[in-house]
Amino acid sequence: MSDKGSTNPVFALVDCNNFYASCEKLFRPDLRDTPVVVLSNNDGCVVARSKEAKALGIKMGVPAHLIKTEIRRHRIQVFSSNYTLYGDMSRRVMTNLEAMVPRVDIYSIDEAFLDLTGIERVVAFEAFGRQVKDAVYRNVGLPVCVGIAPTRTLAKLANHAAKKYPATGGVVDLTDPARQRRLMARVPVEEVWGVGRKLSAKLQAMGIATALQLADTDLTTLRKCFSVVLERTARELNGISCLVWEDAPAPKKQIMCSRSFGRPIQTLPDLEAAVAQYATRATEKLRKGQQYARELMVFVRTNPFRPGVPQYSRSTSVRLVNPTQDSRVIVQRTLSQLRSIYRPGYDYAKAGVMLSELVDDTGLQDDLFEPANTDSSDSGKSERLMTVIDEINLRSRATVFMARAAGLAAHAMRRGYLSPAYTTDWNALPGVG
Ligand SMILES: [Mg+2]
């Protein structure tokens, strides 16, 4: 516990366990102990596994056709990804978190940072972590793990420990420096937030193999041999919070840009302007991580904490024919999705855009059965234009907007194992008896 009246920041990272697989299981109680995998759209590769599927040794990212035998032998239940369902469940989780703390930063579809600063004056951190975990399970039905620490980088590690060690009961309070060091000594440097595989190879060559060794490396050396980014990571591992939220490393699986509006928005053009900005920001992050997105999701909602006003909350998702990092394509598709879920007569309080099924450069491949370049005008010309836009936005901090073009029709996709839209379609509600 820190001093009375201390204003040192404390963060919690809440992360859903096996999120997509848990969403699928929630509506299929018959699958309680059954191994479940979720496949990427067009039913290509494994993008999520339940704990039973993990125990069978099914690897992340493996193409479905390579595990046909295992699927049959172990009766693994297969689902196509249902982003409309996951988006809806995500909003329920986030809304529950927002009801418990004053500030929530949504990091990805199933992860959020909570600001717990000062909360120890009311309740011990670990006890509060359990309250959060129990509330989400009780109200939404999804299991989460909670990691608590004085920096976001350490909160990530605490969450990693909460997942890895069942004895923790899914909650780890890492506010004690001695405990931080004990854990860091066991964690490979590759697991540290923002240290990728590439960077960790270089670090290991210098004899830095664990998170603790990185924390103890001289900061000037890190800045000289690597970057200020890694220097900042080392500071964060030492308990000094210095990461600006906007500069947080991009999630590997999805990129999320979502914000509450300063004041409620009613009209479609105002909503379009806000959402186009989020789509633009998300695509900038995508390009920064040199990735391409295959799937995008849009959501809007009113403020559930304002009593007595009509409530509305909806999300929708669409698959992009070709993976893209082109803002023009992403903004255009985002806006056409937004128009399909917009209903007049509501005070909208929040909206968001999520890009998922991310692939990197090398994984880029045109869909053989679709005309090329309908989505990603992935010529050198497009990439040069995007670079120019990024530079302008970086310099002026003003956002260069994409003109709003007419929406394209959603492409039909192969999703042979799609679960019903349990939460967003009355006709898909599970029946009783
Ligand atoms: Mg997760």
CSV table of N, CA and C in Angstrom, one decimal, residues 216-345:
chain,number,residue,atom,x,y,z
A,216,ASP,N,17.3,-3.6,-15.4
A,216,ASP,CA,18.5,-3.2,-14.7
A,216,ASP,C,19.6,-2.7,-15.7
A,217,THR,N,19.3,-2.7,-17.0
A,217,THR,CA,20.3,-2.2,-18.0
A,217,THR,C,20.4,-0.7,-17.9
A,218,ASP,N,21.6,-0.2,-18.0
A,218,ASP,CA,21.8,1.3,-18.0
A,218,ASP,C,21.0,2.0,-19.1
A,219,LEU,N,20.2,3.0,-18.7
A,219,LEU,CA,19.3,3.7,-19.6
A,219,LEU,C,20.0,4.3,-20.8
A,220,THR,N,21.1,4.9,-20.6
A,220,THR,CA,21.9,5.6,-21.7
A,220,THR,C,22.3,4.5,-22.7
A,221,THR,N,22.7,3.4,-22.3
A,221,THR,CA,23.0,2.3,-23.2
A,221,THR,C,21.8,1.9,-24.0
A,222,LEU,N,20.7,1.8,-23.4
A,222,LEU,CA,19.5,1.4,-24.1
A,222,LEU,C,19.1,2.5,-25.2
A,223,ARG,N,19.2,3.7,-24.8
A,223,ARG,CA,18.9,4.8,-25.7
A,223,ARG,C,19.8,4.8,-26.9
A,224,LYS,N,21.1,4.6,-26.6
A,224,LYS,CA,22.1,4.6,-27.7
A,224,LYS,C,22.0,3.4,-28.6
A,225,CYS,N,21.9,2.2,-28.0
A,225,CYS,CA,21.9,1.0,-28.8
A,225,CYS,C,20.5,0.7,-29.5
A,226,PHE,N,19.5,1.2,-28.9
A,226,PHE,CA,18.1,0.9,-29.4
A,226,PHE,C,17.4,2.2,-29.7
A,227,SER,N,16.6,2.7,-28.7
A,227,SER,CA,15.7,3.9,-29.0
A,227,SER,C,15.2,4.4,-27.6
A,228,VAL,N,14.7,5.6,-27.7
A,228,VAL,CA,14.0,6.2,-26.5
A,228,VAL,C,12.8,5.3,-26.1
A,229,VAL,N,12.2,4.6,-27.1
A,229,VAL,CA,11.1,3.8,-26.8
A,229,VAL,C,11.5,2.7,-25.8
A,230,LEU,N,12.6,2.0,-26.1
A,230,LEU,CA,13.0,0.9,-25.2
A,230,LEU,C,13.5,1.5,-23.8
A,231,GLU,N,14.1,2.7,-23.9
A,231,GLU,CA,14.5,3.3,-22.6
A,231,GLU,C,13.3,3.6,-21.7
A,232,ARG,N,12.2,4.0,-22.4
A,232,ARG,CA,11.0,4.3,-21.6
A,232,ARG,C,10.4,3.0,-21.1
A,233,THR,N,10.5,1.9,-21.9
A,233,THR,CA,10.0,0.6,-21.4
A,233,THR,C,10.8,0.2,-20.1
A,234,ALA,N,12.1,0.4,-20.1
A,234,ALA,CA,12.9,0.0,-19.0
A,234,ALA,C,12.5,0.9,-17.7
A,235,ARG,N,12.3,2.2,-18.0
A,235,ARG,CA,11.8,3.0,-16.9
A,235,ARG,C,10.5,2.5,-16.3
A,236,GLU,N,9.6,2.1,-17.2
A,236,GLU,CA,8.3,1.6,-16.8
A,236,GLU,C,8.4,0.3,-16.0
A,237,LEU,N,9.4,-0.5,-16.4
A,237,LEU,CA,9.7,-1.7,-15.6
A,237,LEU,C,10.2,-1.4,-14.2
A,238,ASN,N,10.8,-0.2,-14.1
A,238,ASN,CA,11.3,0.2,-12.8
A,238,ASN,C,10.2,0.9,-12.0
A,239,GLY,N,9.0,0.9,-12.5
A,239,GLY,CA,7.9,1.5,-11.7
A,239,GLY,C,7.6,3.0,-12.0
A,240,ILE,N,8.3,3.5,-13.0
A,240,ILE,CA,8.1,4.9,-13.3
A,240,ILE,C,7.2,5.1,-14.5
A,241,SER,N,6.0,5.6,-14.3
A,241,SER,CA,5.0,5.6,-15.3
A,241,SER,C,5.3,6.8,-16.3
A,242,CYS,N,5.7,6.5,-17.5
A,242,CYS,CA,6.1,7.5,-18.5
A,242,CYS,C,5.6,7.3,-19.9
A,243,LEU,N,4.7,6.3,-20.0
A,243,LEU,CA,4.2,6.0,-21.3
A,243,LEU,C,2.9,6.8,-21.6
A,244,VAL,N,3.0,7.6,-22.7
A,244,VAL,CA,1.8,8.4,-23.1
A,244,VAL,C,0.9,7.4,-23.8
A,245,TRP,N,-0.4,7.5,-23.4
A,245,TRP,CA,-1.4,6.5,-23.9
A,245,TRP,C,-1.4,6.4,-25.4
A,246,GLU,N,-1.3,7.6,-26.1
A,246,GLU,CA,-1.4,7.6,-27.6
A,246,GLU,C,-0.2,6.9,-28.2
A,247,ASP,N,0.9,6.7,-27.4
A,247,ASP,CA,2.1,6.1,-28.0
A,247,ASP,C,2.2,4.6,-27.6
A,248,ALA,N,1.2,4.1,-26.9
A,248,ALA,CA,1.2,2.7,-26.5
A,248,ALA,C,1.4,1.8,-27.7
A,249,PRO,N,2.2,0.7,-27.5
A,249,PRO,CA,2.5,-0.2,-28.6
A,249,PRO,C,1.1,-0.8,-29.2
A,250,ALA,N,1.0,-0.9,-30.5
A,250,ALA,CA,-0.2,-1.4,-31.1
A,250,ALA,C,-0.4,-2.9,-30.7
A,251,PRO,N,-1.7,-3.2,-30.4
A,251,PRO,CA,-1.9,-4.6,-30.1
A,251,PRO,C,-1.6,-5.5,-31.4
A,252,LYS,N,-1.3,-6.7,-31.1
A,252,LYS,CA,-0.9,-7.6,-32.3
A,252,LYS,C,-2.1,-8.1,-33.0
A,253,LYS,N,-3.2,-8.2,-32.3
A,253,LYS,CA,-4.3,-8.9,-33.0
A,253,LYS,C,-5.4,-7.9,-33.6
A,254,GLN,N,-5.6,-6.8,-32.8
A,254,GLN,CA,-6.5,-5.8,-33.4
A,254,GLN,C,-6.0,-4.4,-33.0
A,255,ILE,N,-6.5,-3.4,-33.8
A,255,ILE,CA,-6.3,-2.0,-33.5
A,255,ILE,C,-7.6,-1.4,-33.2
A,256,MET,N,-7.7,-0.7,-32.1
A,256,MET,CA,-9.0,-0.2,-31.6
A,256,MET,C,-8.8,1.3,-31.5
A,257,CYS,N,-9.8,2.1,-32.0
A,257,CYS,CA,-9.8,3.5,-31.7
A,257,CYS,C,-11.2,3.9,-31.3
A,258,SER,N,-11.4,4.2,-30.1
A,258,SER,CA,-12.8,4.4,-29.5
A,258,SER,C,-12.7,5.5,-28.5
A,259,ARG,N,-13.7,6.4,-28.5
A,259,ARG,CA,-13.7,7.5,-27.5
A,259,ARG,C,-15.1,7.9,-27.2
A,260,SER,N,-15.3,8.4,-26.0
A,260,SER,CA,-16.5,9.0,-25.6
A,260,SER,C,-16.6,10.5,-26.1
A,261,PHE,N,-17.7,10.9,-26.6
A,261,PHE,CA,-17.8,12.3,-27.1
A,261,PHE,C,-17.9,13.3,-26.0
A,262,GLY,N,-17.3,14.5,-26.2
A,262,GLY,CA,-17.4,15.5,-25.2
A,262,GLY,C,-18.9,15.8,-24.9
A,263,ARG,N,-19.7,15.9,-25.9
A,263,ARG,CA,-21.1,16.1,-25.7
A,263,ARG,C,-21.9,15.2,-26.6
A,264,PRO,N,-23.1,14.8,-26.3
A,264,PRO,CA,-23.8,13.8,-27.1
A,264,PRO,C,-24.0,14.3,-28.6
A,265,ILE,N,-23.9,13.3,-29.5
A,265,ILE,CA,-24.1,13.6,-30.9
A,265,ILE,C,-25.4,13.0,-31.4
A,266,GLN,N,-26.2,13.7,-32.2
A,266,GLN,CA,-27.5,13.2,-32.6
A,266,GLN,C,-27.5,12.9,-34.1
A,267,THR,N,-26.8,13.7,-34.9
A,267,THR,CA,-27.0,13.6,-36.4
A,267,THR,C,-26.0,12.7,-37.0
A,268,LEU,N,-26.4,12.1,-38.2
A,268,LEU,CA,-25.5,11.2,-38.9
A,268,LEU,C,-24.2,11.9,-39.4
A,269,PRO,N,-24.3,13.2,-39.9
A,269,PRO,CA,-23.1,13.8,-40.4
A,269,PRO,C,-22.0,14.0,-39.2
A,270,ASP,N,-22.5,14.4,-38.1
A,270,ASP,CA,-21.6,14.6,-36.9
A,270,ASP,C,-21.0,13.3,-36.5
A,271,LEU,N,-21.8,12.2,-36.5
A,271,LEU,CA,-21.3,10.9,-36.2
A,271,LEU,C,-20.3,10.4,-37.2
A,272,GLU,N,-20.6,10.7,-38.5
A,272,GLU,CA,-19.6,10.3,-39.6
A,272,GLU,C,-18.3,11.0,-39.4
A,273,ALA,N,-18.3,12.3,-39.0
A,273,ALA,CA,-17.1,13.0,-38.9
A,273,ALA,C,-16.2,12.4,-37.8
A,274,ALA,N,-16.9,12.1,-36.6
A,274,ALA,CA,-16.1,11.5,-35.5
A,274,ALA,C,-15.6,10.1,-35.9
A,275,VAL,N,-16.4,9.3,-36.5
A,275,VAL,CA,-16.0,7.9,-36.8
A,275,VAL,C,-14.9,7.9,-37.9
A,276,ALA,N,-15.1,8.8,-38.8
A,276,ALA,CA,-14.0,8.9,-39.9
A,276,ALA,C,-12.7,9.2,-39.3
A,277,GLN,N,-12.7,10.1,-38.2
A,277,GLN,CA,-11.5,10.4,-37.5
A,277,GLN,C,-10.9,9.2,-36.8
A,278,TYR,N,-11.7,8.4,-36.2
A,278,TYR,CA,-11.2,7.2,-35.5
A,278,TYR,C,-10.7,6.2,-36.5
A,279,ALA,N,-11.3,6.1,-37.6
A,279,ALA,CA,-10.9,5.1,-38.7
A,279,ALA,C,-9.5,5.6,-39.2
A,280,THR,N,-9.4,6.9,-39.4
A,280,THR,CA,-8.1,7.5,-39.8
A,280,THR,C,-7.0,7.2,-38.8
A,281,ARG,N,-7.3,7.4,-37.5
A,281,ARG,CA,-6.3,7.2,-36.5
A,281,ARG,C,-5.9,5.7,-36.4
A,282,ALA,N,-6.9,4.9,-36.5
A,282,ALA,CA,-6.6,3.4,-36.4
A,282,ALA,C,-5.7,3.0,-37.5
A,283,THR,N,-6.0,3.5,-38.7
A,283,THR,CA,-5.2,3.1,-39.9
A,283,THR,C,-3.8,3.7,-39.8
A,284,GLU,N,-3.6,4.8,-39.2
A,284,GLU,CA,-2.3,5.3,-39.0
A,284,GLU,C,-1.5,4.3,-38.1
A,285,LYS,N,-2.1,3.8,-37.0
A,285,LYS,CA,-1.5,2.9,-36.2
A,285,LYS,C,-1.1,1.6,-36.9
A,286,LEU,N,-2.1,1.2,-37.8
A,286,LEU,CA,-1.9,0.0,-38.6
A,286,LEU,C,-0.6,0.2,-39.5
A,287,ARG,N,-0.5,1.3,-40.1
A,287,ARG,CA,0.7,1.5,-41.0
A,287,ARG,C,2.0,1.7,-40.1
A,288,LYS,N,1.9,2.2,-39.0
A,288,LYS,CA,3.0,2.4,-38.1
A,288,LYS,C,3.6,1.0,-37.7
A,289,GLY,N,2.7,0.0,-37.5
A,289,GLY,CA,3.1,-1.3,-37.2
A,289,GLY,C,3.3,-2.2,-38.5
A,290,GLN,N,3.3,-1.5,-39.6
A,290,GLN,CA,3.5,-2.2,-40.9
A,290,GLN,C,2.6,-3.4,-41.1
A,291,GLN,N,1.3,-3.2,-40.8
A,291,GLN,CA,0.3,-4.3,-40.9
A,291,GLN,C,-0.8,-3.9,-41.8
A,292,TYR,N,-1.6,-4.9,-42.2
A,292,TYR,CA,-2.7,-4.8,-43.1
A,292,TYR,C,-3.9,-5.4,-42.4
A,293,ALA,N,-5.1,-4.8,-42.5
A,293,ALA,CA,-6.3,-5.4,-41.9
A,293,ALA,C,-7.2,-6.1,-42.9
A,294,ARG,N,-7.8,-7.1,-42.4
A,294,ARG,CA,-8.8,-7.9,-43.2
A,294,ARG,C,-10.2,-7.7,-42.8
A,295,GLU,N,-10.4,-7.2,-41.6
A,295,GLU,CA,-11.7,-7.1,-41.0
A,295,GLU,C,-11.9,-5.8,-40.3
A,296,LEU,N,-13.1,-5.2,-40.4
A,296,LEU,CA,-13.3,-4.0,-39.6
A,296,LEU,C,-14.6,-4.0,-38.9
A,297,MET,N,-14.6,-3.4,-37.7
A,297,MET,CA,-15.8,-3.3,-36.9
A,297,MET,C,-16.1,-1.9,-36.5
A,298,VAL,N,-17.4,-1.5,-36.5
A,298,VAL,CA,-17.8,-0.2,-36.1
A,298,VAL,C,-18.8,-0.4,-35.0
A,299,PHE,N,-18.8,0.5,-33.9
A,299,PHE,CA,-19.9,0.4,-33.0
A,299,PHE,C,-20.3,1.8,-32.6
A,300,VAL,N,-21.5,2.0,-32.2
A,300,VAL,CA,-22.0,3.3,-31.6
A,300,VAL,C,-22.9,2.9,-30.4
A,301,ARG,N,-22.9,3.8,-29.4
A,301,ARG,CA,-23.8,3.6,-28.3
A,301,ARG,C,-24.2,4.9,-27.6
A,302,THR,N,-25.3,4.8,-27.0
A,302,THR,CA,-25.7,6.0,-26.1
A,302,THR,C,-25.1,5.8,-24.7
A,303,ASN,N,-25.3,6.7,-23.8
A,303,ASN,CA,-24.7,6.6,-22.5
A,303,ASN,C,-25.6,5.8,-21.5
A,304,PRO,N,-25.2,4.5,-21.2
A,304,PRO,CA,-26.0,3.7,-20.4
A,304,PRO,C,-26.2,4.2,-18.9
A,305,PHE,N,-25.3,5.1,-18.6
A,305,PHE,CA,-25.4,5.6,-17.2
A,305,PHE,C,-26.3,6.8,-17.0
A,306,ARG,N,-26.9,7.3,-18.2
A,306,ARG,CA,-27.8,8.4,-18.1
A,306,ARG,C,-29.3,7.8,-18.0
A,307,PRO,N,-29.9,7.9,-16.9
A,307,PRO,CA,-31.2,7.3,-16.7
A,307,PRO,C,-32.3,8.1,-17.5
A,308,GLY,N,-33.3,7.4,-17.9
A,308,GLY,CA,-34.5,8.1,-18.5
A,308,GLY,C,-34.3,8.5,-19.9
A,309,VAL,N,-33.2,8.2,-20.6
A,309,VAL,CA,-33.1,8.5,-22.0
A,309,VAL,C,-33.2,7.2,-22.8
A,310,PRO,N,-33.7,7.3,-24.0
A,310,PRO,CA,-33.7,6.1,-24.9
A,310,PRO,C,-32.3,5.5,-25.1
A,311,GLN,N,-32.2,4.2,-25.0
A,311,GLN,CA,-30.9,3.6,-25.2
A,311,GLN,C,-30.8,2.9,-26.5
A,312,TYR,N,-29.6,3.0,-27.1
A,312,TYR,CA,-29.3,2.2,-28.3
A,312,TYR,C,-27.8,1.9,-28.4
A,313,SER,N,-27.5,0.7,-28.8
A,313,SER,CA,-26.2,0.2,-28.8
A,313,SER,C,-26.1,-0.9,-29.9
A,314,ARG,N,-25.2,-0.7,-30.9
A,314,ARG,CA,-25.1,-1.6,-32.0
A,314,ARG,C,-23.7,-1.7,-32.5
A,315,SER,N,-23.3,-2.8,-33.0
A,315,SER,CA,-22.0,-2.9,-33.7
A,315,SER,C,-22.2,-3.8,-35.0
A,316,THR,N,-21.3,-3.6,-35.9
A,316,THR,CA,-21.4,-4.3,-37.2
A,316,THR,C,-20.0,-4.5,-37.7
A,317,SER,N,-19.8,-5.5,-38.4
A,317,SER,CA,-18.4,-5.8,-38.9
A,317,SER,C,-18.5,-6.2,-40.4
A,318,VAL,N,-17.4,-6.0,-41.1
A,318,VAL,CA,-17.3,-6.4,-42.5
A,318,VAL,C,-15.9,-6.9,-42.8
A,319,ARG,N,-15.9,-7.8,-43.7
A,319,ARG,CA,-14.6,-8.3,-44.2
A,319,ARG,C,-14.1,-7.6,-45.4
A,320,LEU,N,-12.9,-7.2,-45.4
A,320,LEU,CA,-12.3,-6.5,-46.5
A,320,LEU,C,-11.8,-7.5,-47.5
A,321,VAL,N,-12.1,-7.3,-48.8
A,321,VAL,CA,-11.8,-8.4,-49.8
A,321,VAL,C,-10.3,-8.6,-49.8
A,322,ASN,N,-9.5,-7.5,-49.8
A,322,ASN,CA,-8.1,-7.7,-49.7
A,322,ASN,C,-7.6,-7.0,-48.5
A,323,PRO,N,-6.6,-7.6,-47.8
A,323,PRO,CA,-6.0,-6.8,-46.6
A,323,PRO,C,-5.6,-5.5,-47.1
A,324,THR,N,-5.8,-4.5,-46.3
A,324,THR,CA,-5.4,-3.1,-46.7
A,324,THR,C,-4.9,-2.3,-45.5
A,325,GLN,N,-4.2,-1.3,-45.8
A,325,GLN,CA,-3.7,-0.3,-44.9
A,325,GLN,C,-4.0,1.1,-45.4
A,326,ASP,N,-4.9,1.2,-46.4
A,326,ASP,CA,-5.2,2.4,-47.2
A,326,ASP,C,-6.4,3.1,-46.5
A,327,SER,N,-6.1,4.3,-46.0
A,327,SER,CA,-7.1,5.1,-45.2
A,327,SER,C,-8.4,5.3,-46.1
A,328,ARG,N,-8.2,5.5,-47.4
A,328,ARG,CA,-9.4,5.8,-48.2
A,328,ARG,C,-10.3,4.6,-48.2
A,329,VAL,N,-9.8,3.4,-48.3
A,329,VAL,CA,-10.6,2.2,-48.3
A,329,VAL,C,-11.3,2.1,-46.9
A,330,ILE,N,-10.5,2.2,-45.9
A,330,ILE,CA,-10.9,1.9,-44.5
A,330,ILE,C,-12.0,2.9,-44.1
A,331,VAL,N,-11.8,4.2,-44.4
A,331,VAL,CA,-12.7,5.2,-44.0
A,331,VAL,C,-14.0,5.0,-44.8
A,332,GLN,N,-13.9,4.7,-46.0
A,332,GLN,CA,-15.1,4.5,-46.9
A,332,GLN,C,-16.0,3.3,-46.3
A,333,ARG,N,-15.3,2.2,-46.0
A,333,ARG,CA,-16.0,1.0,-45.5
A,333,ARG,C,-16.6,1.3,-44.1
A,334,THR,N,-15.8,2.0,-43.3
A,334,THR,CA,-16.3,2.3,-42.0
A,334,THR,C,-17.6,3.1,-42.1
A,335,LEU,N,-17.6,4.1,-42.9
A,335,LEU,CA,-18.8,5.0,-43.0
A,335,LEU,C,-20.0,4.3,-43.5
A,336,SER,N,-19.8,3.3,-44.5
A,336,SER,CA,-21.0,2.6,-45.0
A,336,SER,C,-21.5,1.7,-43.9
A,337,GLN,N,-20.6,1.1,-43.1
A,337,GLN,CA,-21.0,0.3,-41.9
A,337,GLN,C,-21.8,1.2,-40.9
A,338,LEU,N,-21.3,2.4,-40.7
A,338,LEU,CA,-21.9,3.3,-39.7
A,338,LEU,C,-23.3,3.6,-40.1
A,339,ARG,N,-23.5,3.9,-41.5
A,339,ARG,CA,-24.8,4.3,-42.0
A,339,ARG,C,-25.8,3.1,-41.8
A,340,SER,N,-25.3,1.9,-41.8
A,340,SER,CA,-26.2,0.7,-41.7
A,340,SER,C,-26.7,0.5,-40.3
A,341,ILE,N,-26.0,1.1,-39.3
A,341,ILE,CA,-26.4,0.9,-37.9
A,341,ILE,C,-27.0,2.2,-37.3
A,342,TYR,N,-26.8,3.3,-38.0
A,342,TYR,CA,-27.3,4.6,-37.4
A,342,TYR,C,-28.8,4.6,-37.3
A,343,ARG,N,-29.4,5.0,-36.2
A,343,ARG,CA,-30.8,5.3,-36.1
A,343,ARG,C,-31.0,6.7,-35.5
A,344,PRO,N,-31.9,7.5,-36.1
A,344,PRO,CA,-32.1,8.8,-35.6
A,344,PRO,C,-32.8,8.8,-34.3
A,345,GLY,N,-32.8,9.9,-33.5
A,345,GLY,CA,-33.5,10.0,-32.3
A,345,GLY,C,-32.8,9.6,-31.0
